[in-house]
Backbone as numpy.savetxt, mean C-alpha at the origin, in Angstrom:
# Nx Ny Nz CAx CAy CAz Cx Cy Cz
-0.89 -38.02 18.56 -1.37 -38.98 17.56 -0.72 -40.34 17.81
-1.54 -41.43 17.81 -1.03 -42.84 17.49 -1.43 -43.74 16.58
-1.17 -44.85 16.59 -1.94 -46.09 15.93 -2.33 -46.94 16.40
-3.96 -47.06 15.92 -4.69 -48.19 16.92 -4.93 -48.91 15.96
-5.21 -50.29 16.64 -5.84 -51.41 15.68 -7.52 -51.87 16.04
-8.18 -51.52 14.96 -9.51 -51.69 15.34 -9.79 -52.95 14.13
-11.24 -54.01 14.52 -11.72 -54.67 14.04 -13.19 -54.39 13.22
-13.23 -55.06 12.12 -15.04 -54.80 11.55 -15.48 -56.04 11.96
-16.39 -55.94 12.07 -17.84 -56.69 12.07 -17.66 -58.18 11.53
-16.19 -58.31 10.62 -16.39 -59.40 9.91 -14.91 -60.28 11.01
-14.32 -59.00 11.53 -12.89 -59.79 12.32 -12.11 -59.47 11.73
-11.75 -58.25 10.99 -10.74 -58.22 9.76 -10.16 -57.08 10.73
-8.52 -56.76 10.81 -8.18 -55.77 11.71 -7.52 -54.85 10.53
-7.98 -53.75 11.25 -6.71 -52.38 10.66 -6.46 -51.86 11.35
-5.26 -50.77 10.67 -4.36 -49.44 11.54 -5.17 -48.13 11.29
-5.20 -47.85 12.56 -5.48 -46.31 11.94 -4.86 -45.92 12.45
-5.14 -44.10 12.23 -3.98 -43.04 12.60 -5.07 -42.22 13.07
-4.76 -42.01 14.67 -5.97 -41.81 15.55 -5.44 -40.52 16.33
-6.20 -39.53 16.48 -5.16 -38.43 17.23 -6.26 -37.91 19.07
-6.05 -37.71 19.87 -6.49 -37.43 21.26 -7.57 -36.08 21.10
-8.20 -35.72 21.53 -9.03 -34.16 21.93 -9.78 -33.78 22.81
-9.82 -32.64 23.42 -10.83 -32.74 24.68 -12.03 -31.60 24.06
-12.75 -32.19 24.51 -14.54 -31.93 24.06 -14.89 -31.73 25.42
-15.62 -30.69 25.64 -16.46 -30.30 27.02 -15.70 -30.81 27.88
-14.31 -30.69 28.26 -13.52 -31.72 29.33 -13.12 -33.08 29.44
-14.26 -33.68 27.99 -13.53 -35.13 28.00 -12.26 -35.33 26.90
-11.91 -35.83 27.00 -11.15 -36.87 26.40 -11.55 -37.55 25.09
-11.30 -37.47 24.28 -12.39 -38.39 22.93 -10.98 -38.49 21.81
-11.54 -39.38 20.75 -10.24 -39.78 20.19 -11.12 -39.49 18.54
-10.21 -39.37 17.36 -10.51 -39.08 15.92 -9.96 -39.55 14.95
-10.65 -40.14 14.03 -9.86 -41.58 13.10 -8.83 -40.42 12.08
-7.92 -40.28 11.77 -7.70 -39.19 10.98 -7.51 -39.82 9.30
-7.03 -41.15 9.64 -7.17 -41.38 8.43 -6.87 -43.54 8.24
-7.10 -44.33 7.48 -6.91 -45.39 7.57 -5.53 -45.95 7.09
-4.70 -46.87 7.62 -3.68 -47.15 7.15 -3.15 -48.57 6.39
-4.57 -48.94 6.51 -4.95 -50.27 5.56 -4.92 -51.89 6.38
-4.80 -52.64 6.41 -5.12 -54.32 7.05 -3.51 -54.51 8.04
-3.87 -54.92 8.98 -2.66 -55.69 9.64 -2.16 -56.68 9.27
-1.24 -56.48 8.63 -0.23 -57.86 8.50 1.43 -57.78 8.96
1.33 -58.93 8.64 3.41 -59.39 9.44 4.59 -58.64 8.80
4.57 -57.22 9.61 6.19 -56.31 9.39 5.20 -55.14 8.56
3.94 -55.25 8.37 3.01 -53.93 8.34 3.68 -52.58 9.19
3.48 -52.53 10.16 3.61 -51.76 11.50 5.20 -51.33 11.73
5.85 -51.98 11.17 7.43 -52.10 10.81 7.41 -50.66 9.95
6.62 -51.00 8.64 7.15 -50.34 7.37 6.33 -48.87 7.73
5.37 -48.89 7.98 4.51 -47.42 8.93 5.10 -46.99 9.32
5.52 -47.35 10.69 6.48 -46.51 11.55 8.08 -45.53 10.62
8.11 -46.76 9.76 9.78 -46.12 8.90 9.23 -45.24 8.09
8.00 -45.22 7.86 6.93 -44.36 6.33 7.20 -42.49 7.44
6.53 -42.93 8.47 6.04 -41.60 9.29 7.75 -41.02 9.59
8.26 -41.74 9.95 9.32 -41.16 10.77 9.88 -40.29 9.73
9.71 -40.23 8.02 10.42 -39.38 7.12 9.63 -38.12 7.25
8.80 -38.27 8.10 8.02 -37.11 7.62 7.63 -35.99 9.29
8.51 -36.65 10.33 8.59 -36.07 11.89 8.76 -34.70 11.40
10.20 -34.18 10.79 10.03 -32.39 11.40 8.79 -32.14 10.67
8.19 -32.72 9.70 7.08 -31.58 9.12 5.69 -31.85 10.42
5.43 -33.15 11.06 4.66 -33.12 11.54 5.10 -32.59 13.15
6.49 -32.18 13.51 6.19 -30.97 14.58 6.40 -29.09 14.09
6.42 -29.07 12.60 6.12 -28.08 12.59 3.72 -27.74 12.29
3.78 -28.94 12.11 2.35 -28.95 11.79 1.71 -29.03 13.66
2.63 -29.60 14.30 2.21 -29.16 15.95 2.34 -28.02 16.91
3.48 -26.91 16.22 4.27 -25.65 16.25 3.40 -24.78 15.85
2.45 -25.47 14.95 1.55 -24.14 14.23 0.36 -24.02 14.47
0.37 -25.19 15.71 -0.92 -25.26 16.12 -1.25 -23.47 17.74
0.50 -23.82 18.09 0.40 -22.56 18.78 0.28 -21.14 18.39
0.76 -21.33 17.36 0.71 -19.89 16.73 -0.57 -18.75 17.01
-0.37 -18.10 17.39 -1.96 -16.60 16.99 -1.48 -15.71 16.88
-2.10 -15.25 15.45 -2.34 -14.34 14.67 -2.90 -12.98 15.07
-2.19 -12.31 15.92 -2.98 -11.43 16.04 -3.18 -10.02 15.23
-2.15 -9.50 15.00 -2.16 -8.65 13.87 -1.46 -8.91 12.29
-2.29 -8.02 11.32 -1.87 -8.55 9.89 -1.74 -6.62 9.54
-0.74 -6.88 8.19 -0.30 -5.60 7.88 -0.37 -5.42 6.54
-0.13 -4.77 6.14 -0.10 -4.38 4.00 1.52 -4.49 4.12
1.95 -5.08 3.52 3.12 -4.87 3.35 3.76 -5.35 1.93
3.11 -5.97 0.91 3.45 -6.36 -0.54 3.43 -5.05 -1.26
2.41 -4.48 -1.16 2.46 -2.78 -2.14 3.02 -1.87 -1.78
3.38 -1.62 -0.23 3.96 -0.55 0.17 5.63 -1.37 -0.22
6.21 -2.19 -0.17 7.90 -2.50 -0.93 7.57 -1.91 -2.37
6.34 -2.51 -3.46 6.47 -2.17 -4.58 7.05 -0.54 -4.69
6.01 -0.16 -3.89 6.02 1.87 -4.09 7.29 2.44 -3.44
7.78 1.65 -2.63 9.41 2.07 -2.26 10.22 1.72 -3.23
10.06 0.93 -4.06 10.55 0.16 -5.25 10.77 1.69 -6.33
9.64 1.59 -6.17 8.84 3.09 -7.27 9.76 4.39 -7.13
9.60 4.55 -6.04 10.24 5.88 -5.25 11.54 6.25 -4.97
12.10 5.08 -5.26 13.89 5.36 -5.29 14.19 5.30 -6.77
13.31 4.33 -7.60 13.96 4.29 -8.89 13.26 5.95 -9.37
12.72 6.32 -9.51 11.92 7.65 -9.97 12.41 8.87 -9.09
13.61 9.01 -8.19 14.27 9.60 -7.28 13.15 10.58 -6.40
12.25 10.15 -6.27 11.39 10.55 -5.12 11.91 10.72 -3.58
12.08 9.58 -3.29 13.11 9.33 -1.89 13.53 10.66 -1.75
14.66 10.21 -2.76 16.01 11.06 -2.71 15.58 12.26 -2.63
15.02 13.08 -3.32 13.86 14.19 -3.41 13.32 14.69 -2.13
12.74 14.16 -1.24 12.34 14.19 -0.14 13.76 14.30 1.25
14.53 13.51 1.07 15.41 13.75 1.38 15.99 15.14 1.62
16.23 15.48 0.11 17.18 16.98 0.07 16.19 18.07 0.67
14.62 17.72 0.70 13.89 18.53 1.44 13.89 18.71 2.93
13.81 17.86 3.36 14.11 17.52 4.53 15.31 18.46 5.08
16.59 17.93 4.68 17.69 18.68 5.25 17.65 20.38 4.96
16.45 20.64 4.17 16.72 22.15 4.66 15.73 22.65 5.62
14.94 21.98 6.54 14.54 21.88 7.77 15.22 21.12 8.42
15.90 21.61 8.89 16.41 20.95 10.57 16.03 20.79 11.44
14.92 21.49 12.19 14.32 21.72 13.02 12.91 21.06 12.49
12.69 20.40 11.74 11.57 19.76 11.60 11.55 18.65 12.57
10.36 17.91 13.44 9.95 17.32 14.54 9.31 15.91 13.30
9.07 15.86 12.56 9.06 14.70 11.96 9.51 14.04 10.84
9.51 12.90 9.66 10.37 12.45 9.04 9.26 12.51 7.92
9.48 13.80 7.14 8.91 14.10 5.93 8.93 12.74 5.06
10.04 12.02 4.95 9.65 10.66 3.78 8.70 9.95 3.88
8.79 9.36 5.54 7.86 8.70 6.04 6.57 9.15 5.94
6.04 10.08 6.33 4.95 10.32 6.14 4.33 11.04 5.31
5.68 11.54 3.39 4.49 11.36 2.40 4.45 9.89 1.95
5.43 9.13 2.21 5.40 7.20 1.72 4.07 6.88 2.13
3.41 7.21 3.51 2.46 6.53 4.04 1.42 7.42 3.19
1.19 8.77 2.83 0.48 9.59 1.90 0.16 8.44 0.74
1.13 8.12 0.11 1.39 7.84 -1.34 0.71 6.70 -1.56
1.36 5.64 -0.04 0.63 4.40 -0.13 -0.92 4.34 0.01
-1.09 5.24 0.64 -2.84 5.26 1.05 -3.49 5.79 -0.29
-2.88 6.35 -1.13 -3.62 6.62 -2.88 -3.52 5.57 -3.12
-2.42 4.23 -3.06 -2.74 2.95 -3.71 -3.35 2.57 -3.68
-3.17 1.91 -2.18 -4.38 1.23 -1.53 -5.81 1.36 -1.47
-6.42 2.96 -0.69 -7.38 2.92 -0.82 -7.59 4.23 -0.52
-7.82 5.20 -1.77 -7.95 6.74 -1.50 -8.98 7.32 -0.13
-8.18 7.81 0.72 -9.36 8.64 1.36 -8.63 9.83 1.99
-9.30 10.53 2.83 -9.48 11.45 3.15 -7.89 11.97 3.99
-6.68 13.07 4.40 -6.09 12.52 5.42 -6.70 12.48 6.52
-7.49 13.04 7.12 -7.42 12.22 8.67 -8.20 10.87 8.35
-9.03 10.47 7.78 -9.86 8.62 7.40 -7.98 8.10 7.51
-6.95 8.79 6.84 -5.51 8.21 6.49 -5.66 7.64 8.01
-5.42 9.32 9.09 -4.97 8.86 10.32 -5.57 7.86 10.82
-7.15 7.93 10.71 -7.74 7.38 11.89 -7.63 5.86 11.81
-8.23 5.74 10.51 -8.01 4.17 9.88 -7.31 3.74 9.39
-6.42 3.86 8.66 -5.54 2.80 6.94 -3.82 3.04 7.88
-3.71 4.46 9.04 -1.96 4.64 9.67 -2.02 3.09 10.24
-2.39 2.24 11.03 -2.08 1.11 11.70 -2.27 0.04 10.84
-2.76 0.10 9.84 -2.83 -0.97 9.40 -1.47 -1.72 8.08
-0.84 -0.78 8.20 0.59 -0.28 7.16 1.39 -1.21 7.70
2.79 -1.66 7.59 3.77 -2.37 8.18 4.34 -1.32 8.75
4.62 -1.24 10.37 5.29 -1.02 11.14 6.58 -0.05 10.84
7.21 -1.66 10.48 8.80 -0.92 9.93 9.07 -0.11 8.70
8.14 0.52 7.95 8.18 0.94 6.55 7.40 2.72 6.64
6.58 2.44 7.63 6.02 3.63 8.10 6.15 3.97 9.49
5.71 5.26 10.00 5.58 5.34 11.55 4.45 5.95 11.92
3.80 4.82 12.93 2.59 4.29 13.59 2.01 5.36 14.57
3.22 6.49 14.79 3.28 7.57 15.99 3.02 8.74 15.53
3.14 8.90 14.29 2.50 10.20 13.34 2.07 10.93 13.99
1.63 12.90 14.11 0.41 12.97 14.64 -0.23 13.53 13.39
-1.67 13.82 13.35 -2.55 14.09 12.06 -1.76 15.16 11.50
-1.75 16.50 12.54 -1.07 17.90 11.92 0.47 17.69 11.11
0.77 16.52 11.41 2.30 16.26 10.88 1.73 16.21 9.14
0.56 15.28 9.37 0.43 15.21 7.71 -0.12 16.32 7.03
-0.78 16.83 7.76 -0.96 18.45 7.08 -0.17 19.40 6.77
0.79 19.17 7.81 1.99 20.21 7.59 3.05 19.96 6.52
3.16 18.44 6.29 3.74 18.17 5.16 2.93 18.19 3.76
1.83 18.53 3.43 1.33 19.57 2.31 1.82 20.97 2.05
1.76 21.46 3.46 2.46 22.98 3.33 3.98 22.89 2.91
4.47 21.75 3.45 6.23 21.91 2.42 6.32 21.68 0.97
5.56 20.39 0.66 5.38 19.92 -0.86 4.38 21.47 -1.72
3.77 22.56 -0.94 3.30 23.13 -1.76 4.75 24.35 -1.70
5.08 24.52 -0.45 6.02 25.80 -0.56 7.31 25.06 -1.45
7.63 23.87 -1.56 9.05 23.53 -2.73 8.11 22.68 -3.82
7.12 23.08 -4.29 6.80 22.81 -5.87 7.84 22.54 -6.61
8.47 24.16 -7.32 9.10 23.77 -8.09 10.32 22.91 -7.99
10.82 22.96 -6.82 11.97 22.57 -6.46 11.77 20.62 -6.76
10.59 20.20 -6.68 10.38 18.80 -6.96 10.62 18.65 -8.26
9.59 19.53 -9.12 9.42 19.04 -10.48 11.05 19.25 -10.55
11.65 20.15 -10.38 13.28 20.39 -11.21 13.90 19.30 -10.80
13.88 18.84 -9.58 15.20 17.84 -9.44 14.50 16.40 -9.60
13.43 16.63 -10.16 12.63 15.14 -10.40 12.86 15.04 -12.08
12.66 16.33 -13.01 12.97 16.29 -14.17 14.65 15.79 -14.32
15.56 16.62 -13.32 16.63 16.29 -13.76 17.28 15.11 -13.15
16.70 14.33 -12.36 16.91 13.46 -11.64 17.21 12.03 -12.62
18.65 11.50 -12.63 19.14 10.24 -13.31 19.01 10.55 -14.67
19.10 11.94 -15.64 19.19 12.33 -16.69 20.54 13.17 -16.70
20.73 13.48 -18.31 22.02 14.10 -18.25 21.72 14.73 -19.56
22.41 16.02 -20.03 21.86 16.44 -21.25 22.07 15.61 -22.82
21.85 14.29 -22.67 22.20 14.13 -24.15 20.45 12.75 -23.72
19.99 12.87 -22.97 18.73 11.51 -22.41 17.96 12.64 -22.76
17.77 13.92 -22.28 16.59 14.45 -21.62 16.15 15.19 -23.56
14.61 14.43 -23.23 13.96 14.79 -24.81 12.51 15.21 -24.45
12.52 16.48 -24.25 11.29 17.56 -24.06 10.97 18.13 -25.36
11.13 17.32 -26.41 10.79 17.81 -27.87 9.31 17.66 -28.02
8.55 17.02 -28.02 7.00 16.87 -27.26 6.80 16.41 -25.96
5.77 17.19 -25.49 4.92 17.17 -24.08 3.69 17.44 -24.64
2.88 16.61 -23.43 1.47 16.58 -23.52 0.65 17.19 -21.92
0.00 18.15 -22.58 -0.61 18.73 -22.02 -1.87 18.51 -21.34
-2.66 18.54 -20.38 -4.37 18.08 -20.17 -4.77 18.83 -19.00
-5.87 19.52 -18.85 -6.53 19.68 -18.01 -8.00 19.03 -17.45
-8.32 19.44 -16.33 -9.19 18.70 -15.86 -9.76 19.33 -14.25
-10.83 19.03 -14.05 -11.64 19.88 -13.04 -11.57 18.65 -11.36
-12.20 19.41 -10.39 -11.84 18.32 -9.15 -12.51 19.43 -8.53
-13.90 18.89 -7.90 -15.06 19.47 -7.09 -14.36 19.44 -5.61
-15.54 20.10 -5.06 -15.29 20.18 -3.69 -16.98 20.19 -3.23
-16.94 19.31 -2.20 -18.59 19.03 -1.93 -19.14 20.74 -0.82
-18.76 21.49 -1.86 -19.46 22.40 -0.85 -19.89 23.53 -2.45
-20.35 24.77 -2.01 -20.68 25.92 -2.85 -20.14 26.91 -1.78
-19.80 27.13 -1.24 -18.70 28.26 -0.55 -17.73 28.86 -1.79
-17.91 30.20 -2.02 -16.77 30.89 -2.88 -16.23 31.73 -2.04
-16.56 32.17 -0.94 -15.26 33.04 0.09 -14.19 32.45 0.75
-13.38 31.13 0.38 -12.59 30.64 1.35 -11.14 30.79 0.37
-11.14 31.54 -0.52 -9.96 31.77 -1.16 -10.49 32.43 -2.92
-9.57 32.37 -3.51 -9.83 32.73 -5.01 -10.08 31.59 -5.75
-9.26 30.36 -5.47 -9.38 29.03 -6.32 -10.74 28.60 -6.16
-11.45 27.99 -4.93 -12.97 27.75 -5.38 -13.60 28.64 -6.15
-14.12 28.37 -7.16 -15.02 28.94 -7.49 -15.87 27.93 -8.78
-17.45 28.35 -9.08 -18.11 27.60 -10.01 -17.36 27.80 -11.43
-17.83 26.27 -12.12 -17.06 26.62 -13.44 -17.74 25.90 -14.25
-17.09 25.28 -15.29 -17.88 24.29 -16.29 -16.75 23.18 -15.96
-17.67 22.20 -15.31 -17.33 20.79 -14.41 -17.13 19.59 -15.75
-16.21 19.09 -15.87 -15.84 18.04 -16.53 -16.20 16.78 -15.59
-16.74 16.84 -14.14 -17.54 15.61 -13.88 -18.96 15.71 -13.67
-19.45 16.77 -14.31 -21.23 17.10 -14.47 -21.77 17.33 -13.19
-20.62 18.13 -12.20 -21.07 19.04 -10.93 -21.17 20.48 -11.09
-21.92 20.53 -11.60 -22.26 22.26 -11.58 -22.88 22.94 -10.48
-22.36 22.01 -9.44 -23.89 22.59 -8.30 -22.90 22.30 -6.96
-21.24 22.18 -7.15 -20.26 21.93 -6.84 -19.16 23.46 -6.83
-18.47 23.98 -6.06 -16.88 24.57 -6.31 -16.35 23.76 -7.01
-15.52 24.26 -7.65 -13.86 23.75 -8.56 -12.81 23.88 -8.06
-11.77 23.30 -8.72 -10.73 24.12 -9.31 -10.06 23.50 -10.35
-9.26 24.10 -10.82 -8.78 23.64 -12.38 -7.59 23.17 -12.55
-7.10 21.58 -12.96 -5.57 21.38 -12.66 -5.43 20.72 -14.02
-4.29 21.48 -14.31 -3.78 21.41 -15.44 -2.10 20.36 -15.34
-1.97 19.54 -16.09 -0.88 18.77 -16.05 0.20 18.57 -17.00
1.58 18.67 -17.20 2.13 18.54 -17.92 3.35 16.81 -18.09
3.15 16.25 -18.89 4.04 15.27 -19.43 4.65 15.31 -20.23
5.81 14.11 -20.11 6.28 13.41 -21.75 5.86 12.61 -22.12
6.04 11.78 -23.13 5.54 11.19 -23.73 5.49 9.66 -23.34
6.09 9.84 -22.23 6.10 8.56 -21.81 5.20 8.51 -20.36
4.65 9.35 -19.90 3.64 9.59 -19.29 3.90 10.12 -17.69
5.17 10.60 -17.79 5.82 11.02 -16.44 5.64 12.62 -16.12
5.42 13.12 -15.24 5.07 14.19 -15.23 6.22 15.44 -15.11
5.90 16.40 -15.48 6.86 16.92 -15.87 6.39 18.49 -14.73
4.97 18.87 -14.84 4.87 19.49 -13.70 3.23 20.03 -14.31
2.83 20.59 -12.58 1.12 20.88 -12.63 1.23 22.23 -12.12
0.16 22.55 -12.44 -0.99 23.69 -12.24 -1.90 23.86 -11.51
-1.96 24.41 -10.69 -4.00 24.71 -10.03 -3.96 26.31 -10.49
-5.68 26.64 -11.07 -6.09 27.45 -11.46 -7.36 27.48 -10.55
-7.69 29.12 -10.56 -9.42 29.04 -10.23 -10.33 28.44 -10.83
-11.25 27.71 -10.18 -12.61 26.91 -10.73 -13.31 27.13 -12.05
-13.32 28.48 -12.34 -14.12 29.42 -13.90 -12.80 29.87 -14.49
-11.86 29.15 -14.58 -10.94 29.53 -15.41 -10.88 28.74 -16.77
-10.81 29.65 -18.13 -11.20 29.37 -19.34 -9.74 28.24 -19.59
-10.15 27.43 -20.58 -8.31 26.35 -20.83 -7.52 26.82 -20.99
-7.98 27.57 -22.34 -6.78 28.72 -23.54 -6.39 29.58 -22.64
-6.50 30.02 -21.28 -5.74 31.25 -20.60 -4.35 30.33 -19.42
-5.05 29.40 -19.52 -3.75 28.72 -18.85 -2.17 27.76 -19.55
-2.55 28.31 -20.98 -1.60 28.17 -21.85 0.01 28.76 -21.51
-0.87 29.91 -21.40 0.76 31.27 -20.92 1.50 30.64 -20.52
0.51 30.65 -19.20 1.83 30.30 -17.95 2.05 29.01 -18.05
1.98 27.96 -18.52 2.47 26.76 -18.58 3.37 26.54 -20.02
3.75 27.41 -20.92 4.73 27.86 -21.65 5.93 28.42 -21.41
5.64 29.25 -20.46 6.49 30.22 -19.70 7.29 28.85 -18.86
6.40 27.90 -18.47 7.08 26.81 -17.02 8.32 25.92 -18.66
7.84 25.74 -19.63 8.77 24.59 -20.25 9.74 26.06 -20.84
9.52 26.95 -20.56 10.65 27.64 -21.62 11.51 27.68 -21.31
């Protein structure tokens, strides 16, 4: 960029602020902006005007190199780490962990990247793998996953159930905090896009609370406090009546 002095039509001169570019190989120049009439110690006070403002205009030339080539999620996935240590999740995962030793991958990491992908944008796990794993921040998740890793970490979170809810209930409580004097109870249904009833006991048809009757079930029942934290769940078979899943979720707070 420089300053040229150009004339109008009438002979009257000004400054502009003119910067270089090449177009199809030439050379061509661009008014960027006007700096008003030439007069005596004008060009003086310009020059002292711009010079306050040099580092910003070589970081505005610095950024001209820049490319962008990859972009990441990384504002919601801090929140939910945020989430996950104060609500001792982490920590939780953690103590799971160390009783596999011989586990080949890093159970936190890849239910964090689980957890985050319900934020973000629910889908499927492998849609997780194929699409939404790279697009995560790097350093917060790992990019090297393989799919079966995330499957296999369902099979731990289902074989230590209880072991979550307990050290999640008792987790940063002590007996004079912890007030299980009311809990709230709810159930609720969750299809499966098929009608197959031989692939276990849990599918099966039921009376659908999302008006799929032409759908498998199954029935998950949830328990809270009152402050809306969970305290622990249920899966039942698909045609299972409410009032029979009372028992055993009496039996879990007794």
């Amino acid at each position: 960029m420089f300053i040229k002095t150009t004339k109008n039509s009438k002979g009257t001169a000004y400054y502009h602020l003119v910067e270089s570019y090449r177009d199809a190989g030439k050379v061509k120049q661009r008014t960027l902006m006007s700096l008003g009439r030439v007069s005596d110690g004008k060009l003086d006070s310009l020059a002292e005007a711009i010079s306050k403002h040099t580092d910003k205009l070589e970081v505005f030339s610095l950024a001209k190199d820049v490319d962008v080539q990859d972009t990441y999620h990384l504002g919601p996935l801090l929140v939910i780490k945020k989430m996950m240590d104060g609500l001792g999740i982490s920590k939780c995962l953690q103590v799971i962990q160390a009783k596999h030793p011989k586990l080949e991958f890093d159970l936190q990491k890849v239910i964090f990247t689980q957890i985050c992908s319900r934020f973000l944008k629910p889908v499927s796990k492998l849609a997780l793998y194929d699409n939404w794993l790279q697009r995560m921040y790097p350093q917060m998740i790992d990019h090297d996953i393989a799919v079966q890793h995330i499957y296999r970490s369902m099979d731990l979170l289902c074989k230590h159930k209880e072991d979550i809810e307990s050290f999640l209930f008792r987790y940063g409580k002590d007996l004079f905090n912890i007030n299980v004097d009311v809990v709230l109870y709810d159930l609720t249904t969750l299809r499966f896009e098929s009608t197959r009833t031989d692939l276990g006991e849990l599918r099966q048809f039921g009376y659908s609370k999302e008006m799929r009757s032409d759908c498998t079930q199954i029935v998950l029942g949830l328990l809270t406090n009152t402050e809306g934290i969970p305290l622990c769940c249920e899966v039942h078979p698909g045609n299972t009546f409410e009032g029979n899943t009372l028992d055993g979720i009496v039996d879990r707070i007794g």
